[in-house]
Short mmCIF file of C-alpha atoms in Angstrom, two decimals:
data_model
loop_
_atom_site.label_atom_id
_atom_site.label_comp_id
_atom_site.label_asym_id
_atom_site.label_seq_id
_atom_site.Cartn_x
_atom_site.Cartn_y
_atom_site.Cartn_z
CA MET U 323 92.57 -17.10 -79.04
CA SER U 324 96.34 -17.23 -79.51
CA LYS U 325 97.37 -19.70 -82.18
CA LYS U 326 100.79 -20.10 -80.54
CA ASN U 327 99.67 -20.78 -76.98
CA PRO U 328 95.90 -20.85 -76.43
CA GLU U 329 96.36 -21.97 -72.80
CA GLU U 330 98.08 -18.69 -71.96
CA THR U 331 95.27 -16.60 -73.45
CA LEU U 332 92.51 -18.67 -71.86
CA ARG U 333 94.24 -18.60 -68.48
CA GLN U 334 94.37 -14.80 -68.57
CA MET U 335 90.69 -14.71 -69.55
CA ASN U 336 89.84 -17.07 -66.68
CA GLU U 337 91.79 -15.08 -64.10
CA THR U 338 89.96 -11.88 -65.07
CA GLY U 339 86.56 -13.60 -65.17
CA VAL U 340 86.11 -12.94 -68.88
CA LEU U 341 86.07 -16.61 -69.88
CA GLY U 342 83.26 -17.42 -67.43
CA ARG U 343 81.18 -14.55 -68.82
CA PHE U 344 81.89 -15.51 -72.43
CA ILE U 345 81.00 -19.16 -71.73
CA LEU U 346 78.60 -19.18 -68.78
CA ASP U 347 78.91 -22.95 -68.36
CA PHE U 348 82.66 -22.56 -67.88
CA GLY U 349 82.00 -20.07 -65.11
CA LYS U 350 80.04 -22.77 -63.26
CA ILE U 351 83.11 -25.04 -62.96
CA VAL U 352 85.64 -22.40 -61.91
CA GLY U 353 87.14 -23.62 -58.64
CA LEU U 354 85.06 -26.83 -58.77
CA MET U 355 86.86 -29.45 -56.69
CA GLN U 356 86.80 -33.05 -57.91
CA PHE U 357 86.54 -35.10 -54.75
CA ASN U 358 88.82 -38.02 -55.53
CA MET U 359 92.53 -38.87 -55.43
CA TYR U 360 92.78 -39.26 -59.21
CA HIS U 361 92.15 -35.66 -60.23
CA HIS U 362 94.75 -33.25 -58.82
CA TYR U 363 93.18 -30.01 -60.04
CA THR U 364 89.90 -28.13 -60.08
CA ALA U 365 87.75 -28.74 -63.16
CA ASP U 366 88.61 -25.41 -64.83
CA GLU U 367 92.33 -25.83 -64.15
CA HIS U 368 92.26 -29.32 -65.68
CA LEU U 369 90.68 -27.99 -68.89
CA LEU U 370 93.31 -25.26 -69.24
CA ARG U 371 96.15 -27.69 -68.54
CA ALA U 372 94.76 -30.15 -71.12
CA ILE U 373 94.86 -27.40 -73.75
CA GLY U 374 98.41 -26.63 -72.66
CA GLU U 375 99.39 -30.29 -73.06
CA LEU U 376 97.83 -30.30 -76.53
CA ASN U 377 99.90 -27.25 -77.44
CA LYS U 378 103.05 -29.08 -76.28
CA LEU U 379 102.15 -32.05 -78.49
CA PHE U 380 101.71 -29.82 -81.54
CA SER U 381 104.89 -27.83 -80.84
CA GLY U 382 106.96 -30.97 -80.18
CA LYS U 383 107.70 -29.97 -76.57
CA ASN U 384 105.83 -32.81 -74.86
CA LYS U 385 108.36 -35.34 -73.52
CA ASN U 386 105.93 -38.21 -74.20
CA ILE U 387 105.85 -37.72 -77.98
CA THR U 388 106.45 -40.93 -79.92
CA LYS U 389 106.92 -41.48 -83.63
CA LEU U 390 103.23 -42.41 -83.99
CA ILE U 391 102.02 -39.30 -82.14
CA SER U 392 104.25 -37.10 -84.28
CA GLU U 393 103.00 -38.72 -87.50
CA ILE U 394 99.36 -38.20 -86.53
CA ILE U 395 99.84 -34.55 -85.55
CA ASN U 396 101.73 -33.85 -88.78
CA SER U 397 99.00 -35.50 -90.87
CA GLY U 398 97.00 -32.25 -90.93
CA LEU U 399 94.94 -32.80 -87.78
CA SER U 400 92.94 -29.69 -86.85
CA LYS U 401 94.33 -28.08 -83.70
CA LYS U 402 91.22 -25.87 -83.55
CA ILE U 403 88.90 -28.87 -83.26
CA LEU U 404 91.02 -30.47 -80.54
CA THR U 405 91.42 -27.24 -78.56
CA ILE U 406 87.69 -26.53 -78.46
CA ALA U 407 86.90 -30.18 -77.67
CA LEU U 408 89.30 -30.06 -74.70
CA LEU U 409 87.82 -26.76 -73.53
CA PHE U 410 84.39 -28.39 -73.34
CA HIS U 411 85.16 -32.03 -72.51
CA ASP U 412 84.65 -31.65 -68.72
CA ILE U 413 82.63 -28.44 -68.76
CA ALA U 414 79.53 -30.20 -67.40
CA LYS U 415 81.26 -31.71 -64.36
CA GLY U 416 79.28 -31.47 -61.12
CA ARG U 417 75.86 -32.03 -62.72
CA ASP U 418 73.44 -34.89 -62.20
CA GLU U 419 73.50 -35.68 -65.93
CA ASP U 420 76.40 -37.62 -67.45
CA HIS U 421 78.98 -34.87 -67.97
CA SER U 422 80.06 -36.23 -71.37
CA ILE U 423 76.54 -36.13 -72.80
CA ALA U 424 75.76 -32.77 -71.20
CA GLY U 425 79.04 -31.33 -72.47
CA ALA U 426 78.24 -32.34 -76.05
CA LYS U 427 74.95 -30.43 -75.77
CA ILE U 428 76.72 -27.34 -74.41
CA VAL U 429 79.09 -27.28 -77.40
CA LYS U 430 76.14 -26.88 -79.75
CA LYS U 431 74.98 -23.77 -77.87
CA PHE U 432 78.26 -22.00 -78.59
CA SER U 433 78.93 -23.16 -82.15
CA LYS U 434 78.19 -19.74 -83.68
CA ARG U 435 80.49 -17.94 -81.23
CA PHE U 436 83.36 -20.15 -82.35
CA ASN U 437 82.33 -19.89 -86.01
CA LEU U 438 82.18 -23.66 -86.36
CA SER U 439 81.32 -25.37 -89.61
CA ASP U 440 78.86 -28.27 -89.55
CA TYR U 441 81.78 -30.69 -89.81
CA GLU U 442 83.68 -29.03 -86.96
CA LEU U 443 80.61 -28.95 -84.71
CA GLU U 444 79.79 -32.61 -85.37
CA THR U 445 83.38 -33.70 -84.71
CA ILE U 446 83.79 -31.63 -81.54
CA SER U 447 80.43 -32.75 -80.12
CA TRP U 448 81.36 -36.38 -80.77
CA LEU U 449 84.78 -35.95 -79.13
CA VAL U 450 83.26 -34.39 -76.01
CA LYS U 451 80.63 -37.12 -75.77
CA GLU U 452 83.16 -39.95 -76.26
CA HIS U 453 86.26 -38.42 -74.64
CA LEU U 454 86.59 -41.23 -72.07
CA VAL U 455 86.01 -44.20 -74.35
CA MET U 456 89.56 -44.73 -75.63
CA SER U 457 91.05 -44.52 -72.15
CA ASP U 458 88.44 -46.97 -70.84
CA PHE U 459 88.95 -49.49 -73.66
CA SER U 460 92.75 -49.37 -73.48
CA GLN U 461 92.99 -49.73 -69.70
CA THR U 462 90.14 -52.14 -68.95
CA ARG U 463 90.02 -54.37 -72.04
CA ASP U 464 92.46 -56.73 -73.73
CA VAL U 465 93.43 -54.55 -76.69
CA MET U 466 94.71 -57.59 -78.60
CA ASP U 467 91.30 -59.29 -78.40
CA ALA U 468 89.61 -59.00 -81.81
CA LYS U 469 86.25 -58.29 -80.14
CA THR U 470 87.74 -55.30 -78.30
CA VAL U 471 88.93 -53.84 -81.59
CA GLU U 472 85.61 -54.60 -83.28
CA ASP U 473 83.57 -52.91 -80.53
CA PHE U 474 85.86 -49.89 -80.39
CA SER U 475 85.80 -49.55 -84.19
CA LEU U 476 82.01 -49.40 -84.10
CA LYS U 477 82.26 -46.54 -81.60
CA VAL U 478 84.81 -44.57 -83.59
CA GLN U 479 83.67 -45.39 -87.14
CA THR U 480 86.34 -43.46 -89.11
CA PRO U 481 90.16 -43.25 -89.12
CA GLU U 482 89.94 -39.46 -88.81
CA ARG U 483 87.87 -39.62 -85.62
CA LEU U 484 90.31 -42.18 -84.26
CA LYS U 485 93.22 -39.77 -84.80
CA PHE U 486 91.38 -36.93 -83.04
CA LEU U 487 90.36 -39.13 -80.11
CA PHE U 488 93.86 -40.58 -79.71
CA ILE U 489 95.51 -37.16 -79.38
CA LEU U 490 92.71 -35.78 -77.19
CA THR U 491 93.01 -38.76 -74.83
CA ILE U 492 96.75 -38.23 -74.41
CA ALA U 493 96.29 -34.52 -73.60
CA ASP U 494 93.43 -35.30 -71.20
CA ILE U 495 95.27 -37.99 -69.21
CA THR U 496 98.51 -35.99 -69.07
CA ALA U 497 96.63 -33.00 -67.62
CA VAL U 498 95.00 -34.97 -64.79
CA GLY U 499 98.04 -34.61 -62.52
CA PRO U 500 101.72 -35.43 -61.98
CA GLY U 501 102.58 -39.08 -62.57
CA VAL U 502 99.15 -40.05 -63.94
CA TRP U 503 100.46 -40.49 -67.48
CA ASN U 504 103.05 -43.23 -67.93
CA ALA U 505 104.70 -45.17 -70.72
CA HIS U 506 102.51 -48.21 -70.09
CA LYS U 507 99.30 -46.23 -70.66
CA GLY U 508 100.87 -44.80 -73.78
CA GLN U 509 101.72 -48.28 -75.05
CA LEU U 510 98.17 -49.53 -74.48
CA LEU U 511 96.72 -46.51 -76.31
CA GLU U 512 99.10 -46.99 -79.23
CA GLN U 513 98.26 -50.69 -79.48
CA LEU U 514 94.54 -49.91 -79.53
CA TYR U 515 95.10 -47.14 -82.08
CA LYS U 516 97.13 -49.35 -84.44
CA GLU U 517 94.71 -52.29 -84.27
CA THR U 518 91.68 -50.05 -84.78
CA TYR U 519 93.25 -47.97 -87.53
CA ALA U 520 94.11 -51.14 -89.43
CA LYS U 521 90.52 -52.35 -89.17
CA LEU U 522 88.92 -49.00 -90.09
CA SER U 523 91.27 -48.30 -92.98
CA GLY U 524 91.10 -51.83 -94.35
CA GLU U 525 94.88 -52.20 -94.16
CA VAL U 526 94.78 -55.45 -92.19
CA LEU U 527 92.03 -58.06 -92.17
CA ASP U 528 91.28 -60.17 -89.10
CA ASP U 529 92.80 -63.28 -90.66
CA ASP U 530 96.10 -61.45 -91.24
CA ARG U 531 96.96 -61.63 -87.54
CA SER U 532 98.82 -64.91 -88.05
CA LEU U 533 100.87 -63.33 -90.82
CA ARG U 534 101.71 -60.37 -88.59
CA ALA U 535 102.70 -62.75 -85.81
CA GLN U 536 105.01 -64.65 -88.18
CA ASN U 537 106.61 -61.41 -89.36
CA LYS U 538 107.18 -60.38 -85.76
CA ILE U 539 108.85 -63.71 -84.96
CA LYS U 540 111.26 -63.25 -87.88
CA SER U 541 112.03 -59.69 -86.82
CA VAL U 542 112.59 -60.43 -83.13
CA PHE U 543 114.72 -63.55 -83.49
CA SER U 544 116.61 -62.96 -86.74
CA LYS U 545 119.94 -62.52 -84.90
CA ALA U 546 119.33 -64.67 -81.82
CA ASP U 547 122.14 -67.11 -81.04
CA PHE U 548 119.60 -69.78 -80.11
CA ASN U 549 117.18 -69.62 -83.04
CA LYS U 550 118.35 -72.92 -84.56
CA LYS U 551 117.78 -74.99 -81.44
CA GLU U 552 114.94 -77.52 -81.35
CA LYS U 553 113.82 -76.23 -77.96
CA PHE U 554 113.38 -72.77 -79.48
CA LYS U 555 111.39 -74.18 -82.39
CA ASP U 556 109.09 -75.94 -79.92
CA TRP U 557 108.66 -72.62 -78.10
CA ILE U 558 107.64 -70.85 -81.31
CA LYS U 559 105.05 -73.49 -82.18
CA SER U 560 103.47 -73.43 -78.72
CA GLN U 561 102.64 -69.70 -78.59
CA SER U 562 99.42 -68.07 -79.76
CA ASP U 563 99.12 -65.05 -82.04
CA GLN U 564 97.77 -63.25 -78.98
CA TYR U 565 101.12 -63.75 -77.28
CA TRP U 566 103.22 -62.53 -80.20
CA LEU U 567 101.08 -59.45 -80.78
CA GLY U 568 100.40 -58.70 -77.12
CA LEU U 569 103.95 -58.10 -75.86
CA GLU U 570 106.82 -55.84 -76.84
CA ASP U 571 109.66 -57.32 -78.87
CA ASP U 572 112.27 -57.08 -76.13
CA ILE U 573 110.04 -58.84 -73.58
CA ILE U 574 109.38 -61.69 -76.02
CA PHE U 575 113.12 -62.05 -76.70
CA ARG U 576 114.00 -62.22 -72.99
CA GLN U 577 111.32 -64.82 -72.34
CA ALA U 578 112.40 -67.02 -75.26
CA GLU U 579 116.02 -66.79 -74.13
CA MET U 580 114.99 -67.74 -70.58
CA PHE U 581 113.04 -70.75 -71.89
CA VAL U 582 115.79 -72.04 -74.18
CA LYS U 583 118.70 -71.51 -71.77
CA ASN U 584 117.21 -71.92 -68.30
CA PHE U 585 113.71 -73.41 -68.22
CA ASN U 586 113.49 -77.07 -67.22
CA ASN U 587 109.85 -77.37 -66.08
CA LYS U 588 110.72 -75.50 -62.89
CA PRO U 589 109.58 -71.91 -62.28
CA SER U 590 111.91 -69.31 -63.80
CA ILE U 591 111.87 -65.56 -63.24
CA ILE U 592 113.40 -62.59 -65.04
CA ILE U 593 113.25 -59.10 -63.51
CA HIS U 594 114.10 -56.26 -65.85
CA ASN U 595 114.26 -52.48 -65.56
CA LYS U 596 113.99 -50.66 -68.86
CA LYS U 597 115.53 -47.21 -69.16
CA ASP U 598 113.04 -44.44 -68.26
CA ALA U 599 110.25 -46.96 -67.55
CA GLU U 600 107.89 -46.16 -64.68
CA ALA U 601 107.63 -49.77 -63.48
CA THR U 602 109.81 -52.86 -63.08
CA GLU U 603 108.96 -55.77 -65.38
CA VAL U 604 108.72 -59.26 -63.86
CA SER U 605 108.36 -62.27 -66.18
CA ILE U 606 107.42 -65.59 -64.58
CA MET U 607 107.47 -68.88 -66.45
CA SER U 608 106.07 -72.03 -64.87
CA LYS U 609 104.07 -75.13 -65.59
CA ASP U 610 100.51 -73.85 -65.43
CA SER U 611 98.55 -74.70 -62.32
CA LYS U 612 95.33 -73.65 -60.64
CA GLY U 613 95.68 -70.43 -58.71
CA LEU U 614 99.10 -69.51 -60.10
CA PHE U 615 98.20 -65.86 -60.64
CA ALA U 616 96.73 -65.63 -57.13
CA LYS U 617 100.02 -66.96 -55.74
CA LEU U 618 102.05 -64.44 -57.73
CA THR U 619 99.92 -61.50 -56.61
CA GLY U 620 100.02 -62.82 -53.04
CA ALA U 621 103.81 -62.93 -53.04
CA LEU U 622 104.09 -59.37 -54.30
CA SER U 623 101.38 -58.01 -51.99
CA SER U 624 103.13 -59.51 -48.97
CA MET U 625 106.16 -57.36 -49.80
CA GLU U 626 104.20 -54.10 -50.05
CA ILE U 627 104.63 -53.98 -53.81
CA ASN U 628 102.20 -52.18 -56.08
CA ILE U 629 101.06 -54.17 -59.14
CA VAL U 630 100.60 -51.73 -62.02
CA ASN U 631 99.55 -54.17 -64.71
CA ALA U 632 99.61 -57.84 -65.59
CA LYS U 633 99.43 -59.98 -68.72
CA ILE U 634 98.77 -63.70 -68.54
CA PHE U 635 99.42 -66.28 -71.25
CA THR U 636 99.33 -70.08 -71.33
CA ASN U 637 100.79 -71.84 -74.36
CA SER U 638 99.82 -75.15 -75.93
CA SER U 639 102.51 -76.93 -73.88
CA ASN U 640 100.70 -75.84 -70.70
CA ILE U 641 103.42 -73.40 -69.75
CA ALA U 642 102.19 -70.21 -68.10
CA ILE U 643 103.96 -66.99 -69.00
CA ASP U 644 102.92 -64.13 -66.74
CA VAL U 645 104.27 -60.60 -67.02
CA ILE U 646 103.66 -58.29 -64.08
CA TRP U 647 104.75 -54.67 -63.84
CA ILE U 648 105.49 -53.54 -60.30
CA GLN U 649 106.36 -50.41 -58.31
CA ASP U 650 107.38 -49.67 -54.74
CA LYS U 651 105.13 -47.86 -52.25
CA GLU U 652 106.18 -44.50 -53.73
CA ASN U 653 105.04 -45.63 -57.20
CA ARG U 654 108.59 -45.98 -58.51
CA PRO U 655 110.47 -48.84 -60.22
CA ILE U 656 112.50 -51.09 -57.94
CA PHE U 657 116.26 -50.98 -58.61
CA ASP U 658 117.81 -52.37 -55.44
CA ASP U 659 119.45 -55.69 -56.40
CA LEU U 660 119.05 -57.21 -52.95
CA ARG U 661 115.35 -56.41 -52.87
CA LEU U 662 114.86 -57.76 -56.39
CA GLU U 663 116.51 -61.02 -55.34
CA ARG U 664 114.17 -61.22 -52.34
CA ILE U 665 111.21 -60.68 -54.67
CA LYS U 666 112.35 -63.65 -56.77
CA GLU U 667 112.69 -65.82 -53.67
CA LYS U 668 109.28 -64.79 -52.36
CA ILE U 669 107.57 -65.57 -55.68
CA LEU U 670 109.21 -69.00 -55.87
CA ASN U 671 108.16 -69.76 -52.30
CA PHE U 672 104.56 -68.76 -52.97
CA ILE U 673 104.37 -70.81 -56.18
CA ASN U 674 105.20 -73.92 -54.15
CA THR U 675 102.58 -73.30 -51.42
CA ASP U 676 98.80 -73.31 -51.29
CA ILE U 677 96.78 -70.08 -51.14
CA LYS U 678 94.19 -70.92 -48.51
CA ASN U 679 95.48 -68.20 -46.24
CA GLY U 680 95.56 -64.59 -47.29
CA VAL U 681 98.56 -62.30 -47.14
CA SER U 682 99.14 -59.41 -44.83
CA SER U 683 100.44 -56.10 -46.06
CA THR U 684 100.44 -52.47 -45.07
CA SER U 685 98.67 -50.09 -47.38
CA ARG U 686 100.30 -48.87 -50.54
CA LEU U 687 98.10 -45.83 -50.19
CA ASN U 688 97.64 -43.53 -47.23
CA ASN U 689 94.71 -45.12 -45.36
CA ARG U 690 93.55 -41.83 -43.89
CA ARG U 691 93.41 -40.24 -47.31
CA ILE U 692 91.74 -43.17 -49.03
CA ASN U 693 89.19 -43.67 -46.24
CA ALA U 694 88.00 -40.12 -46.77
CA PHE U 695 86.42 -41.19 -50.06
CA THR U 696 83.38 -43.30 -50.82
CA VAL U 697 83.80 -45.52 -53.86
CA PRO U 698 80.87 -47.52 -55.31
CA ILE U 699 81.56 -51.26 -55.57
CA VAL U 700 80.50 -52.88 -58.82
CA VAL U 701 80.84 -56.35 -60.34
CA LYS U 702 79.94 -56.87 -64.00
CA ILE U 703 79.91 -60.30 -65.63
CA MET U 704 79.80 -59.95 -69.41
CA ASN U 705 79.74 -62.41 -72.29
CA ASN U 706 79.54 -59.81 -75.07
CA ILE U 707 82.97 -58.26 -74.49
CA SER U 708 85.05 -61.17 -75.82
CA SER U 709 84.22 -63.89 -78.32
CA ASN U 710 86.20 -66.48 -76.36
CA TYR U 711 85.90 -65.56 -72.68
CA THR U 712 83.54 -64.33 -70.01
CA VAL U 713 84.81 -60.94 -68.85
CA ILE U 714 84.47 -59.99 -65.18
CA GLU U 715 84.99 -56.33 -64.35
CA VAL U 716 85.19 -55.31 -60.71
CA SER U 717 85.62 -51.81 -59.35
CA GLY U 718 85.83 -50.48 -55.82
CA LYS U 719 88.12 -48.83 -53.30
CA ASP U 720 91.79 -49.63 -53.72
CA ARG U 721 93.58 -51.24 -50.81
CA PRO U 722 96.59 -53.49 -50.17
CA SER U 723 96.26 -57.04 -51.52
CA ILE U 724 92.97 -56.34 -53.35
CA LEU U 725 94.18 -57.92 -56.61
CA HIS U 726 95.43 -60.98 -54.72
CA GLU U 727 92.13 -61.37 -52.85
CA LEU U 728 90.15 -61.12 -56.09
CA ALA U 729 92.43 -63.59 -57.90
CA LYS U 730 92.25 -66.01 -54.96
CA THR U 731 88.44 -65.82 -54.98
CA ILE U 732 88.34 -66.49 -58.72
CA ASN U 733 90.48 -69.57 -58.12
CA HIS U 734 88.22 -70.78 -55.28
CA LEU U 735 85.23 -70.37 -57.61
CA ASP U 736 86.93 -72.93 -59.89
CA LEU U 737 87.32 -70.46 -62.74
CA ASN U 738 90.20 -70.59 -65.19
CA LEU U 739 91.91 -67.22 -65.59
CA PHE U 740 93.36 -66.31 -68.99
CA ARG U 741 93.81 -62.52 -68.97
CA ALA U 742 93.95 -59.76 -66.37
CA GLN U 743 93.85 -55.98 -66.77
CA VAL U 744 94.75 -53.78 -63.82
CA ALA U 745 93.89 -50.09 -63.66
CA THR U 746 93.98 -47.69 -60.73
CA PHE U 747 92.37 -44.24 -60.72
CA GLY U 748 93.42 -42.66 -57.44
CA GLU U 749 91.41 -44.37 -54.72
CA ARG U 750 89.39 -46.44 -57.24
CA VAL U 751 90.64 -49.71 -58.67
CA VAL U 752 89.23 -51.40 -61.79
CA ASP U 753 90.38 -54.99 -62.32
CA VAL U 754 89.22 -56.99 -65.32
CA PHE U 755 89.51 -60.77 -65.62
CA TYR U 756 89.02 -62.91 -68.75
CA VAL U 757 87.82 -66.30 -67.50
CA LEU U 758 86.17 -69.61 -68.38
CA ASP U 759 84.52 -72.17 -66.13
CA SER U 760 86.13 -75.44 -65.04
CA LYS U 761 85.14 -77.01 -68.39
CA ASN U 762 86.65 -74.08 -70.31
CA LYS U 763 83.23 -72.78 -71.28
CA LYS U 764 81.80 -69.30 -70.94
CA ILE U 765 79.78 -68.70 -67.79
CA GLU U 766 76.18 -68.68 -69.00
CA HIS U 767 74.11 -70.01 -66.10
CA HIS U 768 72.30 -67.36 -64.05
CA ASN U 769 73.02 -69.03 -60.70
CA SER U 770 76.73 -69.30 -61.49
CA LYS U 771 76.85 -65.61 -62.33
CA LYS U 772 75.06 -64.67 -59.12
CA LEU U 773 77.47 -66.77 -57.04
CA ILE U 774 80.50 -65.12 -58.67
CA GLU U 775 78.99 -61.67 -58.22
CA ARG U 776 78.19 -62.32 -54.55
CA GLU U 777 81.67 -63.62 -53.71
CA LEU U 778 83.50 -60.80 -55.48
CA LEU U 779 81.23 -58.17 -53.91
CA ARG U 780 82.09 -59.69 -50.54
CA VAL U 781 85.80 -59.19 -51.25
CA LEU U 782 85.26 -55.60 -52.37
CA SER U 783 83.10 -54.87 -49.31
CA ASN U 784 85.78 -55.99 -46.86
CA GLY U 785 87.86 -52.87 -47.45
#
C-alpha cells in the first residue's frame, strides 16, 4: 500500500478486482448501493474516498483543516491505524447484523495479513465498532451538557482513542458526498473533542467551567466600547456558563452589543453572514414566552427556509436568546438584503401572533425523490441523557415545516423547551429537544411519556 497515497493504490486494486479477492468481504460491497439521499456513493467508493480524505488531512491538502486538526495529526497519530480502520468501517454494509459490530469482527480475520500488533488490532477494531458514535453525539446531543461529555468519555476512555476517532469521523463525513461536511459540523465535533479531552486528560475539572466562562467573558469584551455600562454588567450576570461556553466569541459579542444598544424588552434580531460559512446566522432576543421557538420556526418555514441548526438559551432575567442557522432551498446562505429584511419582518410578525394554525410551505426537498424512500419514525423520551432535562429525540422523514410542527406540539403539550438540536441526513431528520414539564421538572410519569410519544408520532406520521 502506497504510503504517499493509499487511495490511489487501493482504487487500482479495486478496479482490477484484486482488492475484492484479497479481502473477500470487500468484494461483497463493490457496487453496493446505499438506498438513501444521504450517501452519494456506493459502499466501496465511500471507503476509498474516506481514505483519500484522510490522506488529504495528513498531507495538509484538505481545505477543512483547522489548527486543532493539524495539532492532532502532527502529534504522532498512526496513519496506518486510521487507514485500515477506514477501509473496514463500512465493510459489513448490507448485512442483517449491525454493520459496525460485524465490521469489527471482520478486522480480526485479516489482522495477520496486515501484520497488526495487538495494540493496532485492538484500536482498529474499536474504531470500526464505534465509528459513528462521535458524529451521533456531536449532532444529536448538547455538547456543552456535562452529562453528554461524561457519557462520551465513558465510551472513548482514553485521549489517544479520542484523537483517532476525531480524525476518522472527519474523513468519514467528508467522504459521504458533496456538501455533507460543513463548518457547523466541524465546530460541534471540535467542541465535543475539547470538552472530552479535558475530562479524559484531567486538564479541566467539572467545577472549572465557571472559571472558563469568566475567562471567556474577559477575552471577548476586553475592548468593547460598552463594557463599563450598567446594562452590560446586568447582561453578564444574567447568563449561564452554558451560554458562554456554548456559542462562538463573535456571536456572543454581537448579542451583547444588541442588548446594550438596542434591546428595550421588545424583540430584536440580528442577521449575520460570516465569510465562507455555509449558513446564515439569525440571533433573536425577546422576553421569553410559551411557544416562542415554535413561532420562530413557523416564520422561517413559511418562507421556504431550511433550518440547519438552533441553539436556545433563557437567562435569569427571563430573556430568550435563540440562535438559528438558516439556508435557502438550495442549501446556501442567504445574502439578498431585501430578503433578509423580509425574514426579520416575518419573524417579528410571528412572535406577536398565536400558533394555533400551522404554516404552509413548499418542500425544501424534492418530494418525488424523498417519497421514494421509507424512513422509520421513532420517538425516544430519555431521562438518562442529561442531568437537568428530559431529552426527546425524534427521527423520521424530512419534510417542510417538520421542525415547526414538532415545536408547536411540544408547546401544546405544555412542555418548556430549553435546548434544540437539528440534524438532517438526506431524507431523514433527527431533532432533539431538551425539555421540562410545566413545573420545570423532568418528565417521569409513564402516562405523560406515552402522551408525548403518541402526539409526536402523529406529527411524524403525517408526512
